[in-house]
Amino acid sequence: MATDELSSKLNRRLKIEEGAESPVALDGAHENGDHEKPATANADSELGAKLMRRGELNEGVGEQQQPSMKVFNPYTEFKEFSRKQIKDMEKMFKQYDSEKDNFIDLSELKLMMEKLGAPQTHLGLKNMIKEVDEDLDGKLSFREFLLIFRKAAAGELAEDSGLHVLAQLSEIDVSTEGVKGAKSFFEAKVQAINTANRFEAEIRQEQEEKKKQAEEKKQRQAAFKELKSAFK
């Protein structure tokens, strides 16, 4: 197998370096005694490192890294906002995520600001993203989009900044319902101690609303059937 052959080459290279074996002269060596460096030296070193790493994992010396499985939950991380506020923000985010890739890039942010009636320069748009771009990928995730409204509610955005304008023109009120006018996020967290109970009440309200809509639909269907039978 190719792996066995590479392992054999690696072992022989180690023996040569330790002096246990003599290197075999290559055909076509220069007459002045200089040896030509193999073109694949870097590739051999990389393969050797991979083989050693695999051996360590098999022997239990190294630990194989697992990808992070952390799941973002806006309702638990952004407790200062109500479920309705977060859903309004999500609706706005999806509205301008024209590529449906769960990100708002520079061109989509440009369109958003134009639609809101506050067009920005190219540099202004880049600065808007940079202010909340925690992973430095040059675009806004939904979590980073929510950070805009967190900063706005906490009074952390300059009044002449593009993000402040975005938050003001979004028609999502985060100053009274969410943090009740708190001047800092820490004050907002103190005022949001009972958010769990509030969320439960909002969930019950949503369930009641869906139940009511289902009942109204059922009544309309019954009325339609009755009207239909009257014409038979």
PDB file of N, CA, C and O in Angstrom, residues 29-93:
ATOM      1  N   ALA A  29      24.497  12.658 -10.786  1.00  0.00           N
ATOM      2  CA  ALA A  29      24.974  13.655  -9.832  1.00  0.00           C
ATOM      3  C   ALA A  29      26.009  14.527 -10.513  1.00  0.00           C
ATOM      4  O   ALA A  29      26.706  14.113 -11.428  1.00  0.00           O
ATOM      5  N   HIS A  30      26.190  15.760 -10.015  1.00  0.00           N
ATOM      6  CA  HIS A  30      27.136  16.692 -10.610  1.00  0.00           C
ATOM      7  C   HIS A  30      28.560  16.196 -10.418  1.00  0.00           C
ATOM      8  O   HIS A  30      28.899  15.606  -9.397  1.00  0.00           O
ATOM      9  N   GLU A  31      29.446  16.431 -11.390  1.00  0.00           N
ATOM     10  CA  GLU A  31      30.818  15.963 -11.335  1.00  0.00           C
ATOM     11  C   GLU A  31      31.610  16.647 -10.236  1.00  0.00           C
ATOM     12  O   GLU A  31      32.592  16.112  -9.749  1.00  0.00           O
ATOM     13  N   ASN A  32      31.180  17.847  -9.775  1.00  0.00           N
ATOM     14  CA  ASN A  32      31.929  18.553  -8.756  1.00  0.00           C
ATOM     15  C   ASN A  32      31.631  18.043  -7.357  1.00  0.00           C
ATOM     16  O   ASN A  32      32.119  18.575  -6.374  1.00  0.00           O
ATOM     17  N   GLY A  33      30.810  16.980  -7.257  1.00  0.00           N
ATOM     18  CA  GLY A  33      30.538  16.364  -5.951  1.00  0.00           C
ATOM     19  C   GLY A  33      29.320  16.905  -5.263  1.00  0.00           C
ATOM     20  O   GLY A  33      28.925  16.387  -4.226  1.00  0.00           O
ATOM     21  N   ASP A  34      28.744  17.977  -5.757  1.00  0.00           N
ATOM     22  CA  ASP A  34      27.535  18.524  -5.139  1.00  0.00           C
ATOM     23  C   ASP A  34      26.365  17.620  -5.461  1.00  0.00           C
ATOM     24  O   ASP A  34      26.208  17.174  -6.587  1.00  0.00           O
ATOM     25  N   HIS A  35      25.551  17.357  -4.451  1.00  0.00           N
ATOM     26  CA  HIS A  35      24.375  16.511  -4.656  1.00  0.00           C
ATOM     27  C   HIS A  35      23.164  17.381  -4.924  1.00  0.00           C
ATOM     28  O   HIS A  35      22.952  18.395  -4.266  1.00  0.00           O
ATOM     29  N   GLU A  36      22.365  16.953  -5.862  1.00  0.00           N
ATOM     30  CA  GLU A  36      21.160  17.693  -6.236  1.00  0.00           C
ATOM     31  C   GLU A  36      20.071  17.449  -5.211  1.00  0.00           C
ATOM     32  O   GLU A  36      19.805  16.305  -4.844  1.00  0.00           O
ATOM     33  N   LYS A  37      19.458  18.479  -4.696  1.00  0.00           N
ATOM     34  CA  LYS A  37      18.388  18.344  -3.699  1.00  0.00           C
ATOM     35  C   LYS A  37      17.139  17.801  -4.361  1.00  0.00           C
ATOM     36  O   LYS A  37      16.761  18.250  -5.433  1.00  0.00           O
ATOM     37  N   PRO A  38      16.487  16.836  -3.752  1.00  0.00           N
ATOM     38  CA  PRO A  38      15.248  16.297  -4.328  1.00  0.00           C
ATOM     39  C   PRO A  38      14.187  17.377  -4.417  1.00  0.00           C
ATOM     40  O   PRO A  38      14.010  18.157  -3.494  1.00  0.00           O
ATOM     41  N   ALA A  39      13.443  17.363  -5.501  1.00  0.00           N
ATOM     42  CA  ALA A  39      12.385  18.368  -5.691  1.00  0.00           C
ATOM     43  C   ALA A  39      11.213  18.130  -4.768  1.00  0.00           C
ATOM     44  O   ALA A  39      10.385  19.001  -4.541  1.00  0.00           O
ATOM     45  N   THR A  40      11.160  16.886  -4.228  1.00  0.00           N
ATOM     46  CA  THR A  40      10.006  16.543  -3.393  1.00  0.00           C
ATOM     47  C   THR A  40      10.328  16.570  -1.914  1.00  0.00           C
ATOM     48  O   THR A  40       9.638  15.951  -1.109  1.00  0.00           O
ATOM     49  N   ALA A  41      11.406  17.285  -1.511  1.00  0.00           N
ATOM     50  CA  ALA A  41      11.821  17.284  -0.101  1.00  0.00           C
ATOM     51  C   ALA A  41      10.722  17.828   0.799  1.00  0.00           C
ATOM     52  O   ALA A  41      10.407  17.251   1.837  1.00  0.00           O
ATOM     53  N   ASN A  42      10.120  18.949   0.394  1.00  0.00           N
ATOM     54  CA  ASN A  42       9.067  19.542   1.221  1.00  0.00           C
ATOM     55  C   ASN A  42       7.849  18.632   1.322  1.00  0.00           C
ATOM     56  O   ASN A  42       7.227  18.506   2.373  1.00  0.00           O
ATOM     57  N   ALA A  43       7.499  17.987   0.205  1.00  0.00           N
ATOM     58  CA  ALA A  43       6.349  17.078   0.213  1.00  0.00           C
ATOM     59  C   ALA A  43       6.603  15.886   1.126  1.00  0.00           C
ATOM     60  O   ALA A  43       5.713  15.453   1.867  1.00  0.00           O
ATOM     61  N   ASP A  44       7.866  15.346   1.076  1.00  0.00           N
ATOM     62  CA  ASP A  44       8.201  14.215   1.946  1.00  0.00           C
ATOM     63  C   ASP A  44       8.100  14.601   3.417  1.00  0.00           C
ATOM     64  O   ASP A  44       7.613  13.842   4.251  1.00  0.00           O
ATOM     65  N   SER A  45       8.582  15.815   3.751  1.00  0.00           N
ATOM     66  CA  SER A  45       8.528  16.279   5.141  1.00  0.00           C
ATOM     67  C   SER A  45       7.089  16.398   5.621  1.00  0.00           C
ATOM     68  O   SER A  45       6.753  16.017   6.739  1.00  0.00           O
ATOM     69  N   GLU A  46       6.234  16.928   4.754  1.00  0.00           N
ATOM     70  CA  GLU A  46       4.816  17.096   5.118  1.00  0.00           C
ATOM     71  C   GLU A  46       4.140  15.746   5.321  1.00  0.00           C
ATOM     72  O   GLU A  46       3.398  15.541   6.282  1.00  0.00           O
ATOM     73  N   LEU A  47       4.441  14.797   4.398  1.00  0.00           N
ATOM     74  CA  LEU A  47       3.865  13.462   4.529  1.00  0.00           C
ATOM     75  C   LEU A  47       4.379  12.760   5.774  1.00  0.00           C
ATOM     76  O   LEU A  47       3.636  12.054   6.468  1.00  0.00           O
ATOM     77  N   GLY A  48       5.680  12.971   6.063  1.00  0.00           N
ATOM     78  CA  GLY A  48       6.253  12.370   7.264  1.00  0.00           C
ATOM     79  C   GLY A  48       5.580  12.889   8.520  1.00  0.00           C
ATOM     80  O   GLY A  48       5.281  12.119   9.440  1.00  0.00           O
ATOM     81  N   ALA A  49       5.318  14.202   8.562  1.00  0.00           N
ATOM     82  CA  ALA A  49       4.656  14.792   9.731  1.00  0.00           C
ATOM     83  C   ALA A  49       3.250  14.236   9.892  1.00  0.00           C
ATOM     84  O   ALA A  49       2.788  13.966  11.007  1.00  0.00           O
ATOM     85  N   LYS A  50       2.536  14.045   8.769  1.00  0.00           N
ATOM     86  CA  LYS A  50       1.182  13.494   8.827  1.00  0.00           C
ATOM     87  C   LYS A  50       1.197  12.061   9.344  1.00  0.00           C
ATOM     88  O   LYS A  50       0.337  11.652  10.130  1.00  0.00           O
ATOM     89  N   LEU A  51       2.220  11.259   8.884  1.00  0.00           N
ATOM     90  CA  LEU A  51       2.319   9.872   9.345  1.00  0.00           C
ATOM     91  C   LEU A  51       2.606   9.803  10.841  1.00  0.00           C
ATOM     92  O   LEU A  51       2.033   8.983  11.564  1.00  0.00           O
ATOM     93  N   MET A  52       3.495  10.693  11.312  1.00  0.00           N
ATOM     94  CA  MET A  52       3.815  10.711  12.740  1.00  0.00           C
ATOM     95  C   MET A  52       2.590  11.127  13.559  1.00  0.00           C
ATOM     96  O   MET A  52       2.327  10.583  14.625  1.00  0.00           O
ATOM     97  N   ARG A  53       1.832  12.093  13.047  1.00  0.00           N
ATOM     98  CA  ARG A  53       0.620  12.545  13.739  1.00  0.00           C
ATOM     99  C   ARG A  53      -0.405  11.426  13.808  1.00  0.00           C
ATOM    100  O   ARG A  53      -1.036  11.208  14.848  1.00  0.00           O
ATOM    101  N   ARG A  54      -0.547  10.673  12.693  1.00  0.00           N
ATOM    102  CA  ARG A  54      -1.487   9.556  12.674  1.00  0.00           C
ATOM    103  C   ARG A  54      -1.061   8.484  13.665  1.00  0.00           C
ATOM    104  O   ARG A  54      -1.884   7.895  14.367  1.00  0.00           O
ATOM    105  N   GLY A  55       0.260   8.234  13.750  1.00  0.00           N
ATOM    106  CA  GLY A  55       0.752   7.252  14.713  1.00  0.00           C
ATOM    107  C   GLY A  55       0.474   7.669  16.136  1.00  0.00           C
ATOM    108  O   GLY A  55       0.104   6.850  16.985  1.00  0.00           O
ATOM    109  N   GLU A  56       0.619   8.971  16.439  1.00  0.00           N
ATOM    110  CA  GLU A  56       0.333   9.469  17.782  1.00  0.00           C
ATOM    111  C   GLU A  56      -1.137   9.284  18.136  1.00  0.00           C
ATOM    112  O   GLU A  56      -1.491   8.901  19.257  1.00  0.00           O
ATOM    113  N   LEU A  57      -2.015   9.544  17.170  1.00  0.00           N
ATOM    114  CA  LEU A  57      -3.454   9.383  17.424  1.00  0.00           C
ATOM    115  C   LEU A  57      -3.798   7.923  17.668  1.00  0.00           C
ATOM    116  O   LEU A  57      -4.607   7.600  18.546  1.00  0.00           O
ATOM    117  N   ASN A  58      -3.172   7.025  16.879  1.00  0.00           N
ATOM    118  CA  ASN A  58      -3.442   5.595  17.059  1.00  0.00           C
ATOM    119  C   ASN A  58      -2.962   5.090  18.410  1.00  0.00           C
ATOM    120  O   ASN A  58      -3.548   4.185  19.005  1.00  0.00           O
ATOM    121  N   GLU A  59      -1.850   5.680  18.912  1.00  0.00           N
ATOM    122  CA  GLU A  59      -1.309   5.256  20.193  1.00  0.00           C
ATOM    123  C   GLU A  59      -1.930   6.000  21.368  1.00  0.00           C
ATOM    124  O   GLU A  59      -1.605   5.741  22.523  1.00  0.00           O
ATOM    125  N   GLY A  60      -2.817   6.945  21.072  1.00  0.00           N
ATOM    126  CA  GLY A  60      -3.492   7.673  22.145  1.00  0.00           C
ATOM    127  C   GLY A  60      -2.683   8.826  22.695  1.00  0.00           C
ATOM    128  O   GLY A  60      -3.012   9.381  23.747  1.00  0.00           O
ATOM    129  N   VAL A  61      -1.599   9.205  21.995  1.00  0.00           N
ATOM    130  CA  VAL A  61      -0.759  10.295  22.487  1.00  0.00           C
ATOM    131  C   VAL A  61      -1.420  11.641  22.227  1.00  0.00           C
ATOM    132  O   VAL A  61      -1.471  12.510  23.086  1.00  0.00           O
ATOM    133  N   GLY A  62      -1.926  11.833  21.028  1.00  0.00           N
ATOM    134  CA  GLY A  62      -2.578  13.093  20.685  1.00  0.00           C
ATOM    135  C   GLY A  62      -4.083  12.977  20.773  1.00  0.00           C
ATOM    136  O   GLY A  62      -4.645  11.887  20.793  1.00  0.00           O
ATOM    137  N   GLU A  63      -4.753  14.109  20.841  1.00  0.00           N
ATOM    138  CA  GLU A  63      -6.215  14.150  20.896  1.00  0.00           C
ATOM    139  C   GLU A  63      -6.732  14.762  19.615  1.00  0.00           C
ATOM    140  O   GLU A  63      -6.272  15.814  19.186  1.00  0.00           O
ATOM    141  N   GLN A  64      -7.681  14.081  19.004  1.00  0.00           N
ATOM    142  CA  GLN A  64      -8.273  14.579  17.761  1.00  0.00           C
ATOM    143  C   GLN A  64      -9.258  15.683  18.077  1.00  0.00           C
ATOM    144  O   GLN A  64     -10.146  15.537  18.917  1.00  0.00           O
ATOM    145  N   GLN A  65      -9.102  16.837  17.429  1.00  0.00           N
ATOM    146  CA  GLN A  65      -9.957  17.979  17.703  1.00  0.00           C
ATOM    147  C   GLN A  65     -11.317  17.789  17.063  1.00  0.00           C
ATOM    148  O   GLN A  65     -11.427  17.339  15.926  1.00  0.00           O
ATOM    149  N   GLN A  66     -12.353  18.122  17.800  1.00  0.00           N
ATOM    150  CA  GLN A  66     -13.720  18.020  17.309  1.00  0.00           C
ATOM    151  C   GLN A  66     -14.245  19.409  17.004  1.00  0.00           C
ATOM    152  O   GLN A  66     -13.965  20.363  17.729  1.00  0.00           O
ATOM    153  N   PRO A  67     -15.019  19.558  15.937  1.00  0.00           N
ATOM    154  CA  PRO A  67     -15.583  20.874  15.616  1.00  0.00           C
ATOM    155  C   PRO A  67     -16.570  21.325  16.677  1.00  0.00           C
ATOM    156  O   PRO A  67     -17.225  20.523  17.326  1.00  0.00           O
ATOM    157  N   SER A  68     -16.662  22.658  16.855  1.00  0.00           N
ATOM    158  CA  SER A  68     -17.573  23.210  17.854  1.00  0.00           C
ATOM    159  C   SER A  68     -19.024  22.962  17.455  1.00  0.00           C
ATOM    160  O   SER A  68     -19.414  23.147  16.311  1.00  0.00           O
ATOM    161  N   MET A  69     -19.822  22.523  18.422  1.00  0.00           N
ATOM    162  CA  MET A  69     -21.225  22.210  18.158  1.00  0.00           C
ATOM    163  C   MET A  69     -22.154  23.229  18.830  1.00  0.00           C
ATOM    164  O   MET A  69     -23.316  22.962  19.051  1.00  0.00           O
ATOM    165  N   LYS A  70     -21.607  24.378  19.206  1.00  0.00           N
ATOM    166  CA  LYS A  70     -22.402  25.396  19.889  1.00  0.00           C
ATOM    167  C   LYS A  70     -23.482  25.930  18.963  1.00  0.00           C
ATOM    168  O   LYS A  70     -23.227  26.287  17.810  1.00  0.00           O
ATOM    169  N   VAL A  71     -24.709  25.984  19.456  1.00  0.00           N
ATOM    170  CA  VAL A  71     -25.850  26.439  18.660  1.00  0.00           C
ATOM    171  C   VAL A  71     -26.294  27.804  19.187  1.00  0.00           C
ATOM    172  O   VAL A  71     -26.445  28.000  20.393  1.00  0.00           O
ATOM    173  N   PHE A  72     -26.476  28.745  18.274  1.00  0.00           N
ATOM    174  CA  PHE A  72     -26.883  30.103  18.641  1.00  0.00           C
ATOM    175  C   PHE A  72     -28.396  30.148  18.850  1.00  0.00           C
ATOM    176  O   PHE A  72     -29.167  29.773  17.976  1.00  0.00           O
ATOM    177  N   ASN A  73     -28.810  30.605  20.022  1.00  0.00           N
ATOM    178  CA  ASN A  73     -30.226  30.776  20.339  1.00  0.00           C
ATOM    179  C   ASN A  73     -30.455  32.238  20.684  1.00  0.00           C
ATOM    180  O   ASN A  73     -30.048  32.693  21.748  1.00  0.00           O
ATOM    181  N   PRO A  74     -31.080  33.006  19.803  1.00  0.00           N
ATOM    182  CA  PRO A  74     -31.247  34.446  20.046  1.00  0.00           C
ATOM    183  C   PRO A  74     -32.103  34.754  21.271  1.00  0.00           C
ATOM    184  O   PRO A  74     -31.905  35.771  21.933  1.00  0.00           O
ATOM    185  N   TYR A  75     -33.041  33.872  21.598  1.00  0.00           N
ATOM    186  CA  TYR A  75     -33.950  34.140  22.714  1.00  0.00           C
ATOM    187  C   TYR A  75     -33.253  34.013  24.063  1.00  0.00           C
ATOM    188  O   TYR A  75     -33.638  34.676  25.033  1.00  0.00           O
ATOM    189  N   THR A  76     -32.246  33.152  24.152  1.00  0.00           N
ATOM    190  CA  THR A  76     -31.523  32.996  25.416  1.00  0.00           C
ATOM    191  C   THR A  76     -30.336  33.942  25.517  1.00  0.00           C
ATOM    192  O   THR A  76     -29.986  34.391  26.605  1.00  0.00           O
ATOM    193  N   GLU A  77     -29.708  34.269  24.376  1.00  0.00           N
ATOM    194  CA  GLU A  77     -28.540  35.154  24.416  1.00  0.00           C
ATOM    195  C   GLU A  77     -28.933  36.623  24.473  1.00  0.00           C
ATOM    196  O   GLU A  77     -28.242  37.428  25.095  1.00  0.00           O
ATOM    197  N   PHE A  78     -30.031  36.974  23.827  1.00  0.00           N
ATOM    198  CA  PHE A  78     -30.484  38.373  23.813  1.00  0.00           C
ATOM    199  C   PHE A  78     -31.762  38.491  24.643  1.00  0.00           C
ATOM    200  O   PHE A  78     -32.835  38.812  24.122  1.00  0.00           O
ATOM    201  N   LYS A  79     -31.609  38.239  25.933  1.00  0.00           N
ATOM    202  CA  LYS A  79     -32.772  38.209  26.822  1.00  0.00           C
ATOM    203  C   LYS A  79     -33.366  39.580  27.064  1.00  0.00           C
ATOM    204  O   LYS A  79     -34.483  39.688  27.589  1.00  0.00           O
ATOM    205  N   GLU A  80     -32.619  40.630  26.729  1.00  0.00           N
ATOM    206  CA  GLU A  80     -33.166  41.968  26.953  1.00  0.00           C
ATOM    207  C   GLU A  80     -34.261  42.315  25.955  1.00  0.00           C
ATOM    208  O   GLU A  80     -34.984  43.295  26.137  1.00  0.00           O
ATOM    209  N   PHE A  81     -34.406  41.514  24.892  1.00  0.00           N
ATOM    210  CA  PHE A  81     -35.434  41.757  23.885  1.00  0.00           C
ATOM    211  C   PHE A  81     -36.574  40.758  24.026  1.00  0.00           C
ATOM    212  O   PHE A  81     -36.368  39.616  24.449  1.00  0.00           O
ATOM    213  N   SER A  82     -37.763  41.181  23.671  1.00  0.00           N
ATOM    214  CA  SER A  82     -38.917  40.288  23.690  1.00  0.00           C
ATOM    215  C   SER A  82     -38.880  39.384  22.461  1.00  0.00           C
ATOM    216  O   SER A  82     -38.143  39.631  21.499  1.00  0.00           O
ATOM    217  N   ARG A  83     -39.678  38.329  22.489  1.00  0.00           N
ATOM    218  CA  ARG A  83     -39.741  37.420  21.334  1.00  0.00           C
ATOM    219  C   ARG A  83     -40.238  38.162  20.092  1.00  0.00           C
ATOM    220  O   ARG A  83     -39.753  37.931  18.985  1.00  0.00           O
ATOM    221  N   LYS A  84     -41.190  39.066  20.291  1.00  0.00           N
ATOM    222  CA  LYS A  84     -41.723  39.826  19.152  1.00  0.00           C
ATOM    223  C   LYS A  84     -40.631  40.688  18.526  1.00  0.00           C
ATOM    224  O   LYS A  84     -40.526  40.776  17.296  1.00  0.00           O
ATOM    225  N   GLN A  85     -39.822  41.345  19.363  1.00  0.00           N
ATOM    226  CA  GLN A  85     -38.754  42.187  18.840  1.00  0.00           C
ATOM    227  C   GLN A  85     -37.757  41.363  18.023  1.00  0.00           C
ATOM    228  O   GLN A  85     -37.357  41.757  16.931  1.00  0.00           O
ATOM    229  N   ILE A  86     -37.364  40.216  18.572  1.00  0.00           N
ATOM    230  CA  ILE A  86     -36.392  39.373  17.877  1.00  0.00           C
ATOM    231  C   ILE A  86     -36.965  38.863  16.560  1.00  0.00           C
ATOM    232  O   ILE A  86     -36.264  38.789  15.541  1.00  0.00           O
ATOM    233  N   LYS A  87     -38.248  38.513  16.556  1.00  0.00           N
ATOM    234  CA  LYS A  87     -38.874  38.056  15.319  1.00  0.00           C
ATOM    235  C   LYS A  87     -38.953  39.181  14.288  1.00  0.00           C
ATOM    236  O   LYS A  87     -38.787  38.946  13.089  1.00  0.00           O
ATOM    237  N   ASP A  88     -39.192  40.405  14.754  1.00  0.00           N
ATOM    238  CA  ASP A  88     -39.200  41.556  13.845  1.00  0.00           C
ATOM    239  C   ASP A  88     -37.806  41.771  13.245  1.00  0.00           C
ATOM    240  O   ASP A  88     -37.666  42.071  12.052  1.00  0.00           O
ATOM    241  N   MET A  89     -36.774  41.613  14.083  1.00  0.00           N
ATOM    242  CA  MET A  89     -35.401  41.760  13.600  1.00  0.00           C
ATOM    243  C   MET A  89     -35.055  40.658  12.604  1.00  0.00           C
ATOM    244  O   MET A  89     -34.400  40.900  11.585  1.00  0.00           O
ATOM    245  N   GLU A  90     -35.517  39.437  12.900  1.00  0.00           N
ATOM    246  CA  GLU A  90     -35.264  38.311  11.999  1.00  0.00           C
ATOM    247  C   GLU A  90     -35.967  38.525  10.658  1.00  0.00           C
ATOM    248  O   GLU A  90     -35.411  38.225   9.602  1.00  0.00           O
ATOM    249  N   LYS A  91     -37.184  39.056  10.709  1.00  0.00           N
ATOM    250  CA  LYS A  91     -37.930  39.334   9.483  1.00  0.00           C
ATOM    251  C   LYS A  91     -37.201  40.358   8.631  1.00  0.00           C
ATOM    252  O   LYS A  91     -37.090  40.212   7.402  1.00  0.00           O
ATOM    253  N   MET A  92     -36.671  41.394   9.274  1.00  0.00           N
ATOM    254  CA  MET A  92     -35.930  42.423   8.556  1.00  0.00           C
ATOM    255  C   MET A  92     -34.642  41.852   7.980  1.00  0.00           C
ATOM    256  O   MET A  92     -34.272  42.147   6.830  1.00  0.00           O
ATOM    257  N   PHE A  93     -33.960  41.014   8.765  1.00  0.00           N
ATOM    258  CA  PHE A  93     -32.707  40.397   8.303  1.00  0.00           C
ATOM    259  C   PHE A  93     -32.956  39.551   7.055  1.00  0.00           C
ATOM    260  O   PHE A  93     -32.235  39.662   6.059  1.00  0.00           O
TER     261      PHE A  93
END
